[in-house]
Structures are given as C-alpha cells and as structure tokens.
Tab-separated table of C-alpha atoms in Angstrom:
chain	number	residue	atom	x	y	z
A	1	UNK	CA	94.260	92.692	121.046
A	2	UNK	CA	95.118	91.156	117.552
A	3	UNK	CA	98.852	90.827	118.725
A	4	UNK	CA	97.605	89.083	121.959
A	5	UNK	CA	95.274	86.632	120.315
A	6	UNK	CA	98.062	86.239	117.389
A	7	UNK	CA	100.592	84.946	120.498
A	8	UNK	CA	97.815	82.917	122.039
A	9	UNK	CA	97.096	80.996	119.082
A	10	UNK	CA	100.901	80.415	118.341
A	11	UNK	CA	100.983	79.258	121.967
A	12	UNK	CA	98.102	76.472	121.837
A	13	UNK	CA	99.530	75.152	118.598
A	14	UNK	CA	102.876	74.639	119.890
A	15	UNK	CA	101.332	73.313	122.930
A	16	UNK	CA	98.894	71.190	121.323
A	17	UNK	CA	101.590	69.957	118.481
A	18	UNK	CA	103.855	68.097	121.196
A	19	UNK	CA	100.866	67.468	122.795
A	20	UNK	CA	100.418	65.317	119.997
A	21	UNK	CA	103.878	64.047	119.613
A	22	UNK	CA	103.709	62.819	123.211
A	23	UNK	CA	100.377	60.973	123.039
A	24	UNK	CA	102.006	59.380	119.610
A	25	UNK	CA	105.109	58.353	121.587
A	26	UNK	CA	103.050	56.768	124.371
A	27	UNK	CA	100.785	54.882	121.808
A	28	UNK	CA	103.493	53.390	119.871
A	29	UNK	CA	105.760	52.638	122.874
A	30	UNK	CA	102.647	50.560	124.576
A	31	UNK	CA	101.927	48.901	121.074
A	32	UNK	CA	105.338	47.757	120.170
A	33	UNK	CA	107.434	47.342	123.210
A	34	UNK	CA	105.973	43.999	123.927
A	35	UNK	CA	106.345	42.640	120.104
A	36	UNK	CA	109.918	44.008	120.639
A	37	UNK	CA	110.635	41.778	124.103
A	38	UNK	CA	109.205	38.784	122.189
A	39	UNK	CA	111.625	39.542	118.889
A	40	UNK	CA	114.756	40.090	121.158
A	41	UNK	CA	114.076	36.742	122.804
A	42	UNK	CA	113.675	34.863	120.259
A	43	UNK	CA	116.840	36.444	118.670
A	44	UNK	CA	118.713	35.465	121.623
A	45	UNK	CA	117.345	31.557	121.170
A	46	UNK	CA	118.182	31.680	117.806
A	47	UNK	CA	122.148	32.921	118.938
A	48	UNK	CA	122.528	30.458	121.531
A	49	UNK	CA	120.683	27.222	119.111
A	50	UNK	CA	123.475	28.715	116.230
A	51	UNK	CA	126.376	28.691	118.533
A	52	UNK	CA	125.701	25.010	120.226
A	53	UNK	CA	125.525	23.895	117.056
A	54	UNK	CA	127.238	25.919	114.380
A	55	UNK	CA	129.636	22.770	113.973
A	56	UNK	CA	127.214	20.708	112.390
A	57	UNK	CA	124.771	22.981	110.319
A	58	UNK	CA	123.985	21.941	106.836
A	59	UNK	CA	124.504	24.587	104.194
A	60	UNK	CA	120.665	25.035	104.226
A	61	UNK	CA	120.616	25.329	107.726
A	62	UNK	CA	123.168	28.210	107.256
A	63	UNK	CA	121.180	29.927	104.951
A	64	UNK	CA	118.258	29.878	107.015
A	65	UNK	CA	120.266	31.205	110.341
A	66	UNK	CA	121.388	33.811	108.178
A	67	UNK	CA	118.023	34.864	106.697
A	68	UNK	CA	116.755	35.262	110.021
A	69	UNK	CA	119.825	37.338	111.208
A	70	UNK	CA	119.032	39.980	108.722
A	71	UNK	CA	115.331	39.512	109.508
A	72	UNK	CA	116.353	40.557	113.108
A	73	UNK	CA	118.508	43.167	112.249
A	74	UNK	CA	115.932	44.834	109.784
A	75	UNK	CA	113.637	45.177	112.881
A	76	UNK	CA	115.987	46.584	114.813
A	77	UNK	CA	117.422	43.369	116.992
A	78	UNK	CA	121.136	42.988	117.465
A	79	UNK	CA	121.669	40.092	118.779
A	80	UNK	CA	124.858	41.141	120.012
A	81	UNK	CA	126.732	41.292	123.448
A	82	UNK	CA	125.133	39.579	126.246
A	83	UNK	CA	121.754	39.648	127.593
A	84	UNK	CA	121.619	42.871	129.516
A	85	UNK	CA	121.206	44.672	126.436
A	86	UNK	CA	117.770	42.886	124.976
A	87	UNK	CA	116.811	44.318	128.034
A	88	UNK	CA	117.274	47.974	126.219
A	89	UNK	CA	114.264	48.776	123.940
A	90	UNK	CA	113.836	50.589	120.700
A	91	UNK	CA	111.050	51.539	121.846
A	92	UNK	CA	111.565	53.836	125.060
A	93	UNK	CA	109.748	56.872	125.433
A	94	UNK	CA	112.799	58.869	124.419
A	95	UNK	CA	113.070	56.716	120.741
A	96	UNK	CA	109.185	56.684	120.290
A	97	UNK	CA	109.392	60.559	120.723
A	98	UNK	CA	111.775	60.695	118.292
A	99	UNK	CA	109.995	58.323	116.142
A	100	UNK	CA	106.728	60.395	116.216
A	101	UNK	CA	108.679	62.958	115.230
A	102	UNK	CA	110.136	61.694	111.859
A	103	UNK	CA	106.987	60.487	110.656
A	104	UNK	CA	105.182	63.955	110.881
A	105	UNK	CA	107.914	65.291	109.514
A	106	UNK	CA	108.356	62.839	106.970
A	107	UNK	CA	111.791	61.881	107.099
A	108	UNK	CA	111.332	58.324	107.597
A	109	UNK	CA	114.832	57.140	108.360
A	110	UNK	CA	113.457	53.556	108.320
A	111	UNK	CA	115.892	52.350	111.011
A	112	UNK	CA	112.970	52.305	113.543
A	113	UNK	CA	108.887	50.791	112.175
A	114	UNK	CA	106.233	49.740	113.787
A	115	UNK	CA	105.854	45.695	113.490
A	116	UNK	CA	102.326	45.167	115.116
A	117	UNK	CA	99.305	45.663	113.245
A	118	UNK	CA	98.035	48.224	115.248
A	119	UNK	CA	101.394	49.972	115.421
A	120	UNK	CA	101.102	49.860	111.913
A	121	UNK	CA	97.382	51.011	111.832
A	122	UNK	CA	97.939	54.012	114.221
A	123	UNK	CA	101.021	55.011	112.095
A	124	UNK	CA	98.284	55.494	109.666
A	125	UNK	CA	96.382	57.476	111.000
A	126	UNK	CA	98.751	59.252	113.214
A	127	UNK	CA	100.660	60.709	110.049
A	128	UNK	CA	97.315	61.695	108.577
A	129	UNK	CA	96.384	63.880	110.987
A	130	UNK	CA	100.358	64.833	112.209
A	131	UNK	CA	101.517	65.368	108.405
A	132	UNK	CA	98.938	68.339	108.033
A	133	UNK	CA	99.748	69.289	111.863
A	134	UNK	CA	103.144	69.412	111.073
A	135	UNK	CA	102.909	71.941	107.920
A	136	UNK	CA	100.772	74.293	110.071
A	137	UNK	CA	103.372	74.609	112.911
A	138	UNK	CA	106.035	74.990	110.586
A	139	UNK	CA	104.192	77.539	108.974
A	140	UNK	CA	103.415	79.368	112.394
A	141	UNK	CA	106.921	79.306	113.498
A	142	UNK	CA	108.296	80.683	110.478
A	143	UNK	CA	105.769	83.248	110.033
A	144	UNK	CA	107.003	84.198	114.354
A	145	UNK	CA	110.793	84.107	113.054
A	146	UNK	CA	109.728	86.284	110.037
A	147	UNK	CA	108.642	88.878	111.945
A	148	UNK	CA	112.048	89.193	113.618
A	149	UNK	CA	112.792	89.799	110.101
A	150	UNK	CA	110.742	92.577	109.408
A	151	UNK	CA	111.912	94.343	113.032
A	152	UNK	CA	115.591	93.256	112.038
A	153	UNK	CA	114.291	95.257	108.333
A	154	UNK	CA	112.571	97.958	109.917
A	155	UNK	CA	115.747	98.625	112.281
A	156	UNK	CA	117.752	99.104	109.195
A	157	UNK	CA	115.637	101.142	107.538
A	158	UNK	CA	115.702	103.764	110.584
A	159	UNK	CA	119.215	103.553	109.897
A	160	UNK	CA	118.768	104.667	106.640
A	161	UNK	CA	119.663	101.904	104.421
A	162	UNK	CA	118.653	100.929	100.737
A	163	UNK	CA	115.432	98.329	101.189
A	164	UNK	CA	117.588	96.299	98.297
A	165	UNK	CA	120.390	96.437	100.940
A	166	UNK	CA	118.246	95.382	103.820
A	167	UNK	CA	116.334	92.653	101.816
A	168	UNK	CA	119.910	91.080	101.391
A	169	UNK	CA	121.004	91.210	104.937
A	170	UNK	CA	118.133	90.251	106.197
A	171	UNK	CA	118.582	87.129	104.459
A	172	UNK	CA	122.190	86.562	104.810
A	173	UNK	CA	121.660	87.174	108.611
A	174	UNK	CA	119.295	84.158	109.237
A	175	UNK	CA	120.985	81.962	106.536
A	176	UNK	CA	124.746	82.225	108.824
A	177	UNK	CA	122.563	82.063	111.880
A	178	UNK	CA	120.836	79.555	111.261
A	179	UNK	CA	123.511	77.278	109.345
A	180	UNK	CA	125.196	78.231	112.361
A	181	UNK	CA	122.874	76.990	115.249
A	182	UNK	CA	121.131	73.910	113.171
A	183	UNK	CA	124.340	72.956	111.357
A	184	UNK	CA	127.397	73.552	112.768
A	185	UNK	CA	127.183	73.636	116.134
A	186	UNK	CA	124.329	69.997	116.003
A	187	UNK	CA	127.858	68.512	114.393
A	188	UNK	CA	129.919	69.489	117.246
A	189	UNK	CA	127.762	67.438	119.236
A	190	UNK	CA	127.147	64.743	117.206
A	191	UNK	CA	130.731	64.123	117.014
A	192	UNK	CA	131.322	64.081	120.459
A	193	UNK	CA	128.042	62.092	121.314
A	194	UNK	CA	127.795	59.665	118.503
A	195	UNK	CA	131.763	59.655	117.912
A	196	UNK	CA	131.544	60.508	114.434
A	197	UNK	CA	133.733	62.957	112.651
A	198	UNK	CA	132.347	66.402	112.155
A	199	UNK	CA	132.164	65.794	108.313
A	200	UNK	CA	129.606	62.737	109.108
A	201	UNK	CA	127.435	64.960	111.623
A	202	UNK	CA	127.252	67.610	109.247
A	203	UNK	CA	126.448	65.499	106.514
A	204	UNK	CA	123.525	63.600	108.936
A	205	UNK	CA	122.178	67.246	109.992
A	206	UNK	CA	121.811	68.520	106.321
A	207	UNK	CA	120.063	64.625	104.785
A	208	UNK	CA	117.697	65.196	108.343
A	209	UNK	CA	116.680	68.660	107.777
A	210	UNK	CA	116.471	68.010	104.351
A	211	UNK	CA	114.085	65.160	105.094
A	212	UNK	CA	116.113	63.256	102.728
A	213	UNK	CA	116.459	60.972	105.893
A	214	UNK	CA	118.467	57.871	104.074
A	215	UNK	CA	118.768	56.131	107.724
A	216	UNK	CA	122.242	55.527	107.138
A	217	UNK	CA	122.884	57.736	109.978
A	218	UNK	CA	121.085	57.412	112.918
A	219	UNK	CA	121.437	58.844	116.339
A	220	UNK	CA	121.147	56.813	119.554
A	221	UNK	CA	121.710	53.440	117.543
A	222	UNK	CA	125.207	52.561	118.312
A	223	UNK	CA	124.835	49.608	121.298
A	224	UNK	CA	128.811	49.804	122.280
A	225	UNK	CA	127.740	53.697	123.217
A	226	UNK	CA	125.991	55.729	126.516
A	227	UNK	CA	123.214	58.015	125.637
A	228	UNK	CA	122.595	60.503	128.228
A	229	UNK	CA	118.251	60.144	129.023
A	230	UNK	CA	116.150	61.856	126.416
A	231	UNK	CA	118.798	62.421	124.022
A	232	UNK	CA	116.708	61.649	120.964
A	233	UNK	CA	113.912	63.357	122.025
A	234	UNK	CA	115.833	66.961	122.224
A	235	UNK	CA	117.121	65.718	118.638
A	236	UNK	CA	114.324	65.571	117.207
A	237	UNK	CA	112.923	69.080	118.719
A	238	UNK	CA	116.093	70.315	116.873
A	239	UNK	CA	114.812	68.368	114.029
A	240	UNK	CA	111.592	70.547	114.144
A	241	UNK	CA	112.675	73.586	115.039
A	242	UNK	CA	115.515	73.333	112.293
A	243	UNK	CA	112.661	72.588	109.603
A	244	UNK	CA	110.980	75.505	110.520
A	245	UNK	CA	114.183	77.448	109.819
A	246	UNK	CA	114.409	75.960	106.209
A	247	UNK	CA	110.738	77.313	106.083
A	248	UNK	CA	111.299	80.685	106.921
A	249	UNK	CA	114.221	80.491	104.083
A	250	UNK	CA	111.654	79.399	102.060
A	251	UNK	CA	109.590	82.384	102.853
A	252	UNK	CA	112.812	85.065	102.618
C-alpha cells in the first residue's frame, strides 16, 4: 500500500508540475504575443524609414536609428530578412514552454522576457509558486532514480561485493550514464540541429544544466534555420529531467 500511494503521489506531481508549465506557457503566450506583433511592426517601419533615407541622416539621427536597433534586438526583434519572418513569434507555444521552463528552473538565459506589465506581473508570481514547485519535483525524481540505486546496490551485494565497492559503482554508474544521456548524446543533436560544433553543444548543455544559463547560447534562435515543431519544448523537458540527474548526484 505505501509503495502504491508512494507511485501515486510521484504521479500527480509530475502530472500536476507540467500541468503548471503548460498553463504558464499559455498565459505568457496570450500576454505577450500581441506586444510582440506591435514591436516587430514597428521594427519593420523603422527598417524601411532607415533605408529610404539612410542617405541623408544626420549623425544624431544615426545614433538614434541605432539605439533603437539594439532596443529591438534586446527584445528579441530582428529586423532582418523580409516580412514573412515578423510573422514568426517568440512567443509560440513551443518557446513559451520553454520559457516557463527556465524560469522555474532558474536559468534565466535572458534571450527571451516578458515586456508587458502583466507578463511581467505573472512572471512574478509564476516563479514564486514554480521555484518551490520546481525543487519538490526535482527532489521526487531523484529520490525515484535513487532507488534504482539502492536495487542496482542491493544486486551487488547478492553478488557478494564490498558495500565500499558498491558505494563507488553505484556512483560511477549514474555519473557515465548520465553524462552520457544529458551530455553527450544532447551535443550530438545540438550540432546537427543548431549547426554548432559538438564542443559548443557540450559547452551549452553543461552552462544549462548548470543553470549558469549565460544566454549566449540559445536553442531555436537562429532565423536563417528550420526547427522541427516543439523542438524547444522537448529541450527543455531534457532541461528538467537533466537537473534532476545533477540532484540525484547531489544525493550519491
């Protein structure tokens, strides 16, 4: 009965955690997407005013133009290409998922914010609550991976090894595994996906899972590239699935 209502209780707080994480993506995607349209237009304007008249701008006028460029491009506008791609938003389902899921996780690349005050407001509140959320189903997932360590123990034991012996192995088991499936293999991907080289996809898996998270590497941000649907949204359950696996080290 314990095991049963041990399994239940896992259950419902994986269920209800991206339970959460999809109500979060829908909030922010219907709070920002609009504030989004509005910024990509008015990037385009500013383009197509600039290259009318980039002949006869004053210095100050150059300045300004420029100011506003990195304004853009801070909020996530690249006015770039031609207009078929302002028609692409930040804020899909698939990049507010993924969204939701750095900021409970608190990795924060900074890349992607919300802009509207109530975007801003819910962000608030939706890390107060998903911060605290967050810790508990990391905590439940590594205690669910830890007992695969104590079977993985307890099999080794029957075999009639030294507990020092097994303590070691246990650990140097789910360290290769696990630098294996949330490392190396992530890296593969990355580089064929994002077209980086496996050095750079390495180096963004360890500064994610780290939550380090400098933003300098991003996936799904390149606009000359095709993302297959709801590619950042199984990132970032690798993203939480590999922080529970740093959590179970942790625990070992």
């Amino acid at each position: 009965k314990a095991m049963c209502s041990g399994k239940l209780q896992t259950a419902l707080l994986v269920a209800g955690y991206f339970v959460y994480l999809l109500v979060g993506a829908a909030v922010f995607q219907a709070l920002e997407r609009t504030a989004e349209k509005q910024e990509k237009m008015a990037a385009a304007q500013m383009k197509e005013a600039f290259l009318q008249n980039f002949t006869q701008l004053t210095v100050a006028e150059m300045e300004q133009f420029m100011k506003n460029l990195i304004e853009a491009i801070q909020n996530g506008v690249y006015p770039v290409g031609n207009e078929s791609q302002f028609e692409e938003s930040n804020w899909d389902f698939s990049n507010s998922f993924f969204f939701a899921g750095t900021v409970v996780s608190t990795i924060g690349y900074g890349t992607l914010h919300p802009k509207t005050a109530g975007g801003q407001i819910f962000c608030v509140f939706f890390a107060l609550f998903g911060i605290p959320l967050n810790i508990v189903f990391l905590h439940r997932v590594g205690k669910v991976l830890s007992l695969l360590c104590k079977k993985l123990g307890k099999f080794l034991y029957e075999k009639g090894m030294r507990k020092k012996k097994i303590k070691f192995l246990t650990l140097l088991f789910f360290l290769a595994t696990g630098i294996l499936v949330f490392l190396c293999l992530p890296s593969v991907f990355f580089q064929i996906t994002e077209g980086w080289s496996y050095s750079e996809g390495i180096y963004f898996a360890f500064i994610t899972l780290s939550t380090i998270g400098f933003g300098d590497y991003v996936v799904g941000k390149q606009s000359d590239r095709k993302y297959f649907s709801y590619y950042r949204v199984l990132v970032a359950i690798w993203i939480l699935f590999g922080l529970a696996w740093i959590a179970l080290l942790f625990n070992l």
